[in-house]
């Protein structure tokens, strides 16, 4: 299985001086973003982000805490000093960079096509999909991408991703286009009834789908940001990131 890497092996961050860091790193995350962060057995926070945070702390040999809070409170927690780092799927954008500093990207969710296994597809280049009915959630970046790049296809907006996927199962549309992570979860779950599979891709155009996710820290907290970047590079080189990716994404989003 392909595992995406976001770190240049030629770029080796220097080992940070952890004495410049607080005695512990206070991470914050959310509880409503599976498989990244959600409540597991006994109400404990679990997920890819949670395991990444723990691995960072082991790599830096520093004590850490992890608090769960609503997404709309994360920035205020960093600004006020109530938290040091948010690992909660915050997208790196021009707007978010105005309020926060970010580590290097550690994940990027591509857009993907999904089709029924009984239907054959030549490919997913725009000419291949001309005239086909493609379901997508209306008003999203995914719809905008389809209309701009696949203008010969028939774009069918749906109110929810669940509605689009149900239409695909019934054969009412030829393909669904959407977030790779959510589609992978559906394909790996029981509700898909093993009907479908990824077709072509992935699509990662930042103009539509953003730069990806980074750990957010308070503006100007370079000591922590650089330390986290060092930890990420080490986790990739040591294979820890790959192990966690394979654990939480049994069907690769790529």
PDB file of C-alpha atoms in Angstrom:
ATOM      1  CA  UNK A   1       0.000   0.000   0.000  1.00  0.00           C
ATOM      2  CA  UNK A   2       1.234   3.486  -0.851  1.00  0.00           C
ATOM      3  CA  UNK A   3       1.909   5.664   2.205  1.00  0.00           C
ATOM      4  CA  UNK A   4       2.242   9.396   1.506  1.00  0.00           C
ATOM      5  CA  UNK A   5       5.336  11.119   2.826  1.00  0.00           C
ATOM      6  CA  UNK A   6       5.504  14.853   3.379  1.00  0.00           C
ATOM      7  CA  UNK A   7       9.118  15.213   4.487  1.00  0.00           C
ATOM      8  CA  UNK A   8      12.151  15.800   2.289  1.00  0.00           C
ATOM      9  CA  UNK A   9      14.821  13.200   3.223  1.00  0.00           C
ATOM     10  CA  UNK A  10      17.519  15.683   2.173  1.00  0.00           C
ATOM     11  CA  UNK A  11      16.269  18.222   4.694  1.00  0.00           C
ATOM     12  CA  UNK A  12      17.288  17.187   8.186  1.00  0.00           C
ATOM     13  CA  UNK A  13      16.054  19.501  10.942  1.00  0.00           C
ATOM     14  CA  UNK A  14      18.478  19.977  13.795  1.00  0.00           C
ATOM     15  CA  UNK A  15      17.734  18.230  17.067  1.00  0.00           C
ATOM     16  CA  UNK A  16      15.890  20.816  19.174  1.00  0.00           C
ATOM     17  CA  UNK A  17      17.006  22.053  22.559  1.00  0.00           C
ATOM     18  CA  UNK A  18      14.077  20.822  24.624  1.00  0.00           C
ATOM     19  CA  UNK A  19      15.150  23.044  27.500  1.00  0.00           C
ATOM     20  CA  UNK A  20      13.646  25.891  25.446  1.00  0.00           C
ATOM     21  CA  UNK A  21      10.262  24.161  25.617  1.00  0.00           C
ATOM     22  CA  UNK A  22       7.816  24.136  28.527  1.00  0.00           C
ATOM     23  CA  UNK A  23       8.079  21.219  30.938  1.00  0.00           C
ATOM     24  CA  UNK A  24       5.205  19.612  29.079  1.00  0.00           C
ATOM     25  CA  UNK A  25       3.404  20.120  25.769  1.00  0.00           C
ATOM     26  CA  UNK A  26      -0.325  20.690  26.157  1.00  0.00           C
ATOM     27  CA  UNK A  27      -2.030  19.366  23.024  1.00  0.00           C
ATOM     28  CA  UNK A  28      -5.671  20.039  22.210  1.00  0.00           C
ATOM     29  CA  UNK A  29      -7.825  18.111  19.754  1.00  0.00           C
ATOM     30  CA  UNK A  30     -11.478  17.421  18.977  1.00  0.00           C
ATOM     31  CA  UNK A  31     -13.759  14.419  19.448  1.00  0.00           C
ATOM     32  CA  UNK A  32     -15.814  14.477  16.254  1.00  0.00           C
ATOM     33  CA  UNK A  33     -13.339  13.842  13.437  1.00  0.00           C
ATOM     34  CA  UNK A  34     -12.854  10.110  12.859  1.00  0.00           C
ATOM     35  CA  UNK A  35     -10.429   8.533  12.126  1.00  0.00           C
ATOM     36  CA  UNK A  36      -8.285  11.478  13.262  1.00  0.00           C
ATOM     37  CA  UNK A  37      -9.752  12.163  16.692  1.00  0.00           C
ATOM     38  CA  UNK A  38     -12.842  10.731  18.358  1.00  0.00           C
ATOM     39  CA  UNK A  39     -13.989   8.978  21.513  1.00  0.00           C
ATOM     40  CA  UNK A  40     -13.120   5.304  21.790  1.00  0.00           C
ATOM     41  CA  UNK A  41     -13.904   2.670  24.392  1.00  0.00           C
ATOM     42  CA  UNK A  42     -14.466   4.162  27.800  1.00  0.00           C
ATOM     43  CA  UNK A  43     -14.676   7.633  26.303  1.00  0.00           C
ATOM     44  CA  UNK A  44     -10.924   7.893  25.776  1.00  0.00           C
ATOM     45  CA  UNK A  45      -9.719  10.066  22.883  1.00  0.00           C
ATOM     46  CA  UNK A  46      -8.337   7.913  20.073  1.00  0.00           C
ATOM     47  CA  UNK A  47      -7.399   8.321  16.426  1.00  0.00           C
ATOM     48  CA  UNK A  48      -4.576   9.115  14.056  1.00  0.00           C
ATOM     49  CA  UNK A  49      -4.008  12.621  15.478  1.00  0.00           C
ATOM     50  CA  UNK A  50      -3.996  11.293  19.024  1.00  0.00           C
ATOM     51  CA  UNK A  51      -1.414   8.628  18.215  1.00  0.00           C
ATOM     52  CA  UNK A  52       0.722  11.134  16.317  1.00  0.00           C
ATOM     53  CA  UNK A  53       0.726  13.470  19.330  1.00  0.00           C
ATOM     54  CA  UNK A  54       1.806  10.634  21.615  1.00  0.00           C
ATOM     55  CA  UNK A  55       4.545   9.590  19.202  1.00  0.00           C
ATOM     56  CA  UNK A  56       5.851  13.162  19.044  1.00  0.00           C
ATOM     57  CA  UNK A  57       6.124  13.280  22.811  1.00  0.00           C
ATOM     58  CA  UNK A  58       8.010   9.987  22.898  1.00  0.00           C
ATOM     59  CA  UNK A  59      10.366  11.227  20.179  1.00  0.00           C
ATOM     60  CA  UNK A  60      11.074  14.466  22.043  1.00  0.00           C
ATOM     61  CA  UNK A  61      11.217  12.655  25.413  1.00  0.00           C
ATOM     62  CA  UNK A  62       8.920  15.246  26.923  1.00  0.00           C
ATOM     63  CA  UNK A  63       5.755  14.999  29.007  1.00  0.00           C
ATOM     64  CA  UNK A  64       2.490  15.815  27.256  1.00  0.00           C
ATOM     65  CA  UNK A  65      -1.201  16.236  27.972  1.00  0.00           C
ATOM     66  CA  UNK A  66      -4.105  15.992  25.556  1.00  0.00           C
ATOM     67  CA  UNK A  67      -7.379  17.863  26.071  1.00  0.00           C
ATOM     68  CA  UNK A  68     -10.504  17.497  23.948  1.00  0.00           C
ATOM     69  CA  UNK A  69     -12.471  20.632  23.127  1.00  0.00           C
ATOM     70  CA  UNK A  70     -14.824  21.965  20.426  1.00  0.00           C
ATOM     71  CA  UNK A  71     -13.134  22.936  17.176  1.00  0.00           C
ATOM     72  CA  UNK A  72     -14.209  26.575  17.432  1.00  0.00           C
ATOM     73  CA  UNK A  73     -12.354  26.949  20.762  1.00  0.00           C
ATOM     74  CA  UNK A  74      -8.944  25.752  19.560  1.00  0.00           C
ATOM     75  CA  UNK A  75      -7.558  29.075  18.357  1.00  0.00           C
ATOM     76  CA  UNK A  76      -8.617  30.873  21.544  1.00  0.00           C
ATOM     77  CA  UNK A  77      -6.940  28.182  23.650  1.00  0.00           C
ATOM     78  CA  UNK A  78      -3.659  28.742  21.806  1.00  0.00           C
ATOM     79  CA  UNK A  79      -3.920  32.537  21.908  1.00  0.00           C
ATOM     80  CA  UNK A  80      -4.666  32.615  25.620  1.00  0.00           C
ATOM     81  CA  UNK A  81      -1.866  30.228  26.524  1.00  0.00           C
ATOM     82  CA  UNK A  82      -4.277  27.570  27.771  1.00  0.00           C
ATOM     83  CA  UNK A  83      -2.801  25.160  25.208  1.00  0.00           C
ATOM     84  CA  UNK A  84       0.483  24.870  23.336  1.00  0.00           C
ATOM     85  CA  UNK A  85      -0.395  22.932  20.187  1.00  0.00           C
ATOM     86  CA  UNK A  86      -3.576  21.981  18.343  1.00  0.00           C
ATOM     87  CA  UNK A  87      -3.550  18.711  16.415  1.00  0.00           C
ATOM     88  CA  UNK A  88      -7.082  18.710  15.132  1.00  0.00           C
ATOM     89  CA  UNK A  89      -7.096  18.702  11.354  1.00  0.00           C
ATOM     90  CA  UNK A  90      -6.753  22.471  11.073  1.00  0.00           C
ATOM     91  CA  UNK A  91      -6.274  23.218   7.394  1.00  0.00           C
ATOM     92  CA  UNK A  92      -3.250  25.290   6.412  1.00  0.00           C
ATOM     93  CA  UNK A  93      -4.623  28.213   4.408  1.00  0.00           C
ATOM     94  CA  UNK A  94      -3.758  31.857   3.854  1.00  0.00           C
ATOM     95  CA  UNK A  95      -6.486  32.785   6.340  1.00  0.00           C
ATOM     96  CA  UNK A  96      -5.421  30.356   9.061  1.00  0.00           C
ATOM     97  CA  UNK A  97      -1.785  31.465   8.687  1.00  0.00           C
ATOM     98  CA  UNK A  98      -2.851  34.972   9.696  1.00  0.00           C
ATOM     99  CA  UNK A  99      -3.921  33.694  13.126  1.00  0.00           C
ATOM    100  CA  UNK A 100      -1.565  30.765  13.735  1.00  0.00           C
ATOM    101  CA  UNK A 101       1.813  29.297  12.916  1.00  0.00           C
ATOM    102  CA  UNK A 102       1.959  25.739  11.573  1.00  0.00           C
ATOM    103  CA  UNK A 103       4.353  22.858  11.460  1.00  0.00           C
ATOM    104  CA  UNK A 104       5.199  21.199   8.189  1.00  0.00           C
ATOM    105  CA  UNK A 105       2.243  19.421   6.648  1.00  0.00           C
ATOM    106  CA  UNK A 106       1.675  15.977   8.169  1.00  0.00           C
ATOM    107  CA  UNK A 107      -1.411  14.924   6.234  1.00  0.00           C
ATOM    108  CA  UNK A 108      -3.318  15.855   3.128  1.00  0.00           C
ATOM    109  CA  UNK A 109      -6.695  14.415   2.240  1.00  0.00           C
ATOM    110  CA  UNK A 110      -6.967  14.074  -1.534  1.00  0.00           C
ATOM    111  CA  UNK A 111     -10.132  14.074  -3.580  1.00  0.00           C
ATOM    112  CA  UNK A 112     -11.058  10.737  -5.147  1.00  0.00           C
ATOM    113  CA  UNK A 113     -13.563   9.151  -7.489  1.00  0.00           C
ATOM    114  CA  UNK A 114     -15.468   6.063  -6.379  1.00  0.00           C
ATOM    115  CA  UNK A 115     -17.375   3.817  -8.764  1.00  0.00           C
ATOM    116  CA  UNK A 116     -19.254   0.528  -8.642  1.00  0.00           C
ATOM    117  CA  UNK A 117     -17.117  -2.573  -9.118  1.00  0.00           C
ATOM    118  CA  UNK A 118     -19.480  -3.930 -11.786  1.00  0.00           C
ATOM    119  CA  UNK A 119     -18.853  -0.926 -14.022  1.00  0.00           C
ATOM    120  CA  UNK A 120     -15.670  -0.658 -16.083  1.00  0.00           C
ATOM    121  CA  UNK A 121     -13.865   2.659 -16.462  1.00  0.00           C
ATOM    122  CA  UNK A 122     -11.123   3.500 -18.940  1.00  0.00           C
ATOM    123  CA  UNK A 123      -9.686   6.107 -16.592  1.00  0.00           C
ATOM    124  CA  UNK A 124     -10.566   9.387 -14.928  1.00  0.00           C
ATOM    125  CA  UNK A 125      -9.115  11.920 -17.326  1.00  0.00           C
ATOM    126  CA  UNK A 126     -11.776  14.470 -18.353  1.00  0.00           C
ATOM    127  CA  UNK A 127     -12.385  12.842 -21.784  1.00  0.00           C
ATOM    128  CA  UNK A 128     -12.901   9.452 -20.085  1.00  0.00           C
ATOM    129  CA  UNK A 129     -15.778  10.802 -17.992  1.00  0.00           C
ATOM    130  CA  UNK A 130     -17.554  12.827 -20.654  1.00  0.00           C
ATOM    131  CA  UNK A 131     -21.306  12.250 -20.424  1.00  0.00           C
ATOM    132  CA  UNK A 132     -21.104  10.272 -17.178  1.00  0.00           C
ATOM    133  CA  UNK A 133     -23.203  11.233 -14.142  1.00  0.00           C
ATOM    134  CA  UNK A 134     -20.966  12.203 -11.213  1.00  0.00           C
ATOM    135  CA  UNK A 135     -22.406  12.730  -7.750  1.00  0.00           C
ATOM    136  CA  UNK A 136     -20.880  15.307  -5.443  1.00  0.00           C
ATOM    137  CA  UNK A 137     -21.959  17.295  -2.387  1.00  0.00           C
ATOM    138  CA  UNK A 138     -23.327  20.590  -3.652  1.00  0.00           C
ATOM    139  CA  UNK A 139     -21.599  23.855  -2.803  1.00  0.00           C
ATOM    140  CA  UNK A 140     -18.242  22.254  -2.014  1.00  0.00           C
ATOM    141  CA  UNK A 141     -14.743  22.637  -3.416  1.00  0.00           C
ATOM    142  CA  UNK A 142     -15.220  19.183  -4.922  1.00  0.00           C
ATOM    143  CA  UNK A 143     -18.182  20.425  -6.965  1.00  0.00           C
ATOM    144  CA  UNK A 144     -16.224  23.495  -8.089  1.00  0.00           C
ATOM    145  CA  UNK A 145     -13.328  21.284  -9.202  1.00  0.00           C
ATOM    146  CA  UNK A 146     -15.637  19.027 -11.216  1.00  0.00           C
ATOM    147  CA  UNK A 147     -17.348  21.927 -12.956  1.00  0.00           C
ATOM    148  CA  UNK A 148     -14.021  23.569 -13.825  1.00  0.00           C
ATOM    149  CA  UNK A 149     -12.052  20.488 -14.860  1.00  0.00           C
ATOM    150  CA  UNK A 150     -14.668  17.908 -15.945  1.00  0.00           C
ATOM    151  CA  UNK A 151     -17.113  20.182 -17.759  1.00  0.00           C
ATOM    152  CA  UNK A 152     -18.105  17.448 -20.226  1.00  0.00           C
ATOM    153  CA  UNK A 153     -19.403  15.258 -17.398  1.00  0.00           C
ATOM    154  CA  UNK A 154     -22.878  15.587 -15.913  1.00  0.00           C
ATOM    155  CA  UNK A 155     -22.377  16.963 -12.386  1.00  0.00           C
ATOM    156  CA  UNK A 156     -25.132  15.844 -10.001  1.00  0.00           C
ATOM    157  CA  UNK A 157     -25.106  17.827  -6.712  1.00  0.00           C
ATOM    158  CA  UNK A 158     -26.471  16.104  -3.588  1.00  0.00           C
ATOM    159  CA  UNK A 159     -27.293  17.627  -0.196  1.00  0.00           C
ATOM    160  CA  UNK A 160     -25.069  15.168   1.700  1.00  0.00           C
ATOM    161  CA  UNK A 161     -22.293  12.691   1.007  1.00  0.00           C
ATOM    162  CA  UNK A 162     -24.536   9.904   2.313  1.00  0.00           C
ATOM    163  CA  UNK A 163     -27.175  10.720  -0.303  1.00  0.00           C
ATOM    164  CA  UNK A 164     -24.592  10.695  -3.086  1.00  0.00           C
ATOM    165  CA  UNK A 165     -23.149   7.370  -1.979  1.00  0.00           C
ATOM    166  CA  UNK A 166     -26.611   5.800  -1.750  1.00  0.00           C
ATOM    167  CA  UNK A 167     -27.369   6.936  -5.293  1.00  0.00           C
ATOM    168  CA  UNK A 168     -24.134   5.303  -6.437  1.00  0.00           C
ATOM    169  CA  UNK A 169     -25.034   2.005  -4.772  1.00  0.00           C
ATOM    170  CA  UNK A 170     -28.398   2.038  -6.557  1.00  0.00           C
ATOM    171  CA  UNK A 171     -26.771   2.750  -9.919  1.00  0.00           C
ATOM    172  CA  UNK A 172     -28.494   6.114 -10.279  1.00  0.00           C
ATOM    173  CA  UNK A 173     -25.120   7.771 -10.950  1.00  0.00           C
ATOM    174  CA  UNK A 174     -21.856   6.476 -12.371  1.00  0.00           C
ATOM    175  CA  UNK A 175     -19.354   7.923  -9.900  1.00  0.00           C
ATOM    176  CA  UNK A 176     -19.053   9.840  -6.660  1.00  0.00           C
ATOM    177  CA  UNK A 177     -16.370  12.477  -6.198  1.00  0.00           C
ATOM    178  CA  UNK A 178     -15.398  13.634  -2.730  1.00  0.00           C
ATOM    179  CA  UNK A 179     -13.009  13.592   0.213  1.00  0.00           C
ATOM    180  CA  UNK A 180     -10.706  10.583   0.064  1.00  0.00           C
ATOM    181  CA  UNK A 181     -10.688   9.957   3.813  1.00  0.00           C
ATOM    182  CA  UNK A 182     -14.453   9.863   4.174  1.00  0.00           C
ATOM    183  CA  UNK A 183     -14.800   7.719   1.059  1.00  0.00           C
ATOM    184  CA  UNK A 184     -12.151   5.293   2.358  1.00  0.00           C
ATOM    185  CA  UNK A 185     -14.041   4.948   5.646  1.00  0.00           C
ATOM    186  CA  UNK A 186     -17.231   4.183   3.720  1.00  0.00           C
ATOM    187  CA  UNK A 187     -15.543   1.649   1.454  1.00  0.00           C
ATOM    188  CA  UNK A 188     -14.025  -0.091   4.481  1.00  0.00           C
ATOM    189  CA  UNK A 189     -17.319  -0.121   6.396  1.00  0.00           C
ATOM    190  CA  UNK A 190     -20.438  -2.253   6.181  1.00  0.00           C
ATOM    191  CA  UNK A 191     -22.768   0.377   4.714  1.00  0.00           C
ATOM    192  CA  UNK A 192     -21.003   0.250   1.349  1.00  0.00           C
ATOM    193  CA  UNK A 193     -21.883  -3.466   1.083  1.00  0.00           C
ATOM    194  CA  UNK A 194     -18.631  -3.956  -0.831  1.00  0.00           C
ATOM    195  CA  UNK A 195     -20.236  -2.317  -3.854  1.00  0.00           C
ATOM    196  CA  UNK A 196     -17.552   0.044  -4.870  1.00  0.00           C
ATOM    197  CA  UNK A 197     -13.877   0.973  -5.131  1.00  0.00           C
ATOM    198  CA  UNK A 198     -11.611   3.935  -5.761  1.00  0.00           C
ATOM    199  CA  UNK A 199     -11.232   4.779  -9.447  1.00  0.00           C
ATOM    200  CA  UNK A 200      -8.092   6.676 -10.500  1.00  0.00           C
ATOM    201  CA  UNK A 201      -6.697   9.689  -8.691  1.00  0.00           C
ATOM    202  CA  UNK A 202      -5.733  11.048  -6.250  1.00  0.00           C
ATOM    203  CA  UNK A 203      -6.372  14.771  -6.815  1.00  0.00           C
ATOM    204  CA  UNK A 204      -4.517  17.205  -4.561  1.00  0.00           C
ATOM    205  CA  UNK A 205      -4.790  20.600  -6.269  1.00  0.00           C
ATOM    206  CA  UNK A 206      -4.227  23.057  -3.423  1.00  0.00           C
ATOM    207  CA  UNK A 207      -6.299  25.756  -5.156  1.00  0.00           C
ATOM    208  CA  UNK A 208      -9.382  23.639  -4.461  1.00  0.00           C
ATOM    209  CA  UNK A 209      -8.444  21.255  -1.655  1.00  0.00           C
ATOM    210  CA  UNK A 210      -5.975  23.266   0.442  1.00  0.00           C
ATOM    211  CA  UNK A 211      -2.395  22.656   1.503  1.00  0.00           C
ATOM    212  CA  UNK A 212      -3.191  19.941   4.015  1.00  0.00           C
ATOM    213  CA  UNK A 213      -3.042  19.685   7.794  1.00  0.00           C
ATOM    214  CA  UNK A 214      -0.403  20.913  10.200  1.00  0.00           C
ATOM    215  CA  UNK A 215      -0.076  21.171  13.961  1.00  0.00           C
ATOM    216  CA  UNK A 216      -1.024  24.719  14.918  1.00  0.00           C
ATOM    217  CA  UNK A 217       0.841  26.756  17.530  1.00  0.00           C
ATOM    218  CA  UNK A 218       0.556  30.325  18.744  1.00  0.00           C
ATOM    219  CA  UNK A 219       2.027  32.951  16.442  1.00  0.00           C
ATOM    220  CA  UNK A 220       5.746  33.344  17.124  1.00  0.00           C
ATOM    221  CA  UNK A 221       6.213  30.081  19.053  1.00  0.00           C
ATOM    222  CA  UNK A 222       9.130  29.026  16.859  1.00  0.00           C
ATOM    223  CA  UNK A 223      10.820  26.889  19.494  1.00  0.00           C
ATOM    224  CA  UNK A 224       7.851  24.544  19.699  1.00  0.00           C
ATOM    225  CA  UNK A 225       7.110  24.624  15.975  1.00  0.00           C
ATOM    226  CA  UNK A 226      10.691  23.692  15.076  1.00  0.00           C
ATOM    227  CA  UNK A 227      10.754  20.947  17.701  1.00  0.00           C
ATOM    228  CA  UNK A 228       7.562  19.456  16.298  1.00  0.00           C
ATOM    229  CA  UNK A 229       9.008  19.590  12.778  1.00  0.00           C
ATOM    230  CA  UNK A 230      12.063  17.696  13.985  1.00  0.00           C
ATOM    231  CA  UNK A 231       9.841  15.062  15.613  1.00  0.00           C
ATOM    232  CA  UNK A 232       7.783  14.641  12.452  1.00  0.00           C
ATOM    233  CA  UNK A 233      10.902  14.124  10.319  1.00  0.00           C
ATOM    234  CA  UNK A 234      12.164  11.502  12.766  1.00  0.00           C
ATOM    235  CA  UNK A 235       8.826   9.685  12.914  1.00  0.00           C
ATOM    236  CA  UNK A 236       8.842   9.411   9.131  1.00  0.00           C
ATOM    237  CA  UNK A 237      12.453   8.232   8.941  1.00  0.00           C
ATOM    238  CA  UNK A 238      11.953   5.674  11.720  1.00  0.00           C
ATOM    239  CA  UNK A 239       8.798   4.218  10.132  1.00  0.00           C
ATOM    240  CA  UNK A 240       6.536   5.252  12.998  1.00  0.00           C
ATOM    241  CA  UNK A 241       4.405   7.489  10.786  1.00  0.00           C
ATOM    242  CA  UNK A 242       3.960   4.653   8.286  1.00  0.00           C
ATOM    243  CA  UNK A 243       2.846   2.252  11.011  1.00  0.00           C
ATOM    244  CA  UNK A 244       0.248   4.719  12.298  1.00  0.00           C
ATOM    245  CA  UNK A 245      -0.996   5.517   8.802  1.00  0.00           C
ATOM    246  CA  UNK A 246      -1.515   1.822   8.032  1.00  0.00           C
ATOM    247  CA  UNK A 247      -3.313   1.372  11.338  1.00  0.00           C
ATOM    248  CA  UNK A 248      -5.852   4.125  10.775  1.00  0.00           C
ATOM    249  CA  UNK A 249      -6.204   3.956   6.995  1.00  0.00           C
ATOM    250  CA  UNK A 250      -6.540   0.272   6.078  1.00  0.00           C
ATOM    251  CA  UNK A 251      -7.759   1.434   2.659  1.00  0.00           C
ATOM    252  CA  UNK A 252      -5.210   4.054   1.613  1.00  0.00           C
ATOM    253  CA  UNK A 253      -6.760   7.390   0.726  1.00  0.00           C
ATOM    254  CA  UNK A 254      -4.088   7.593  -1.964  1.00  0.00           C
TER     255      UNK A 254
END
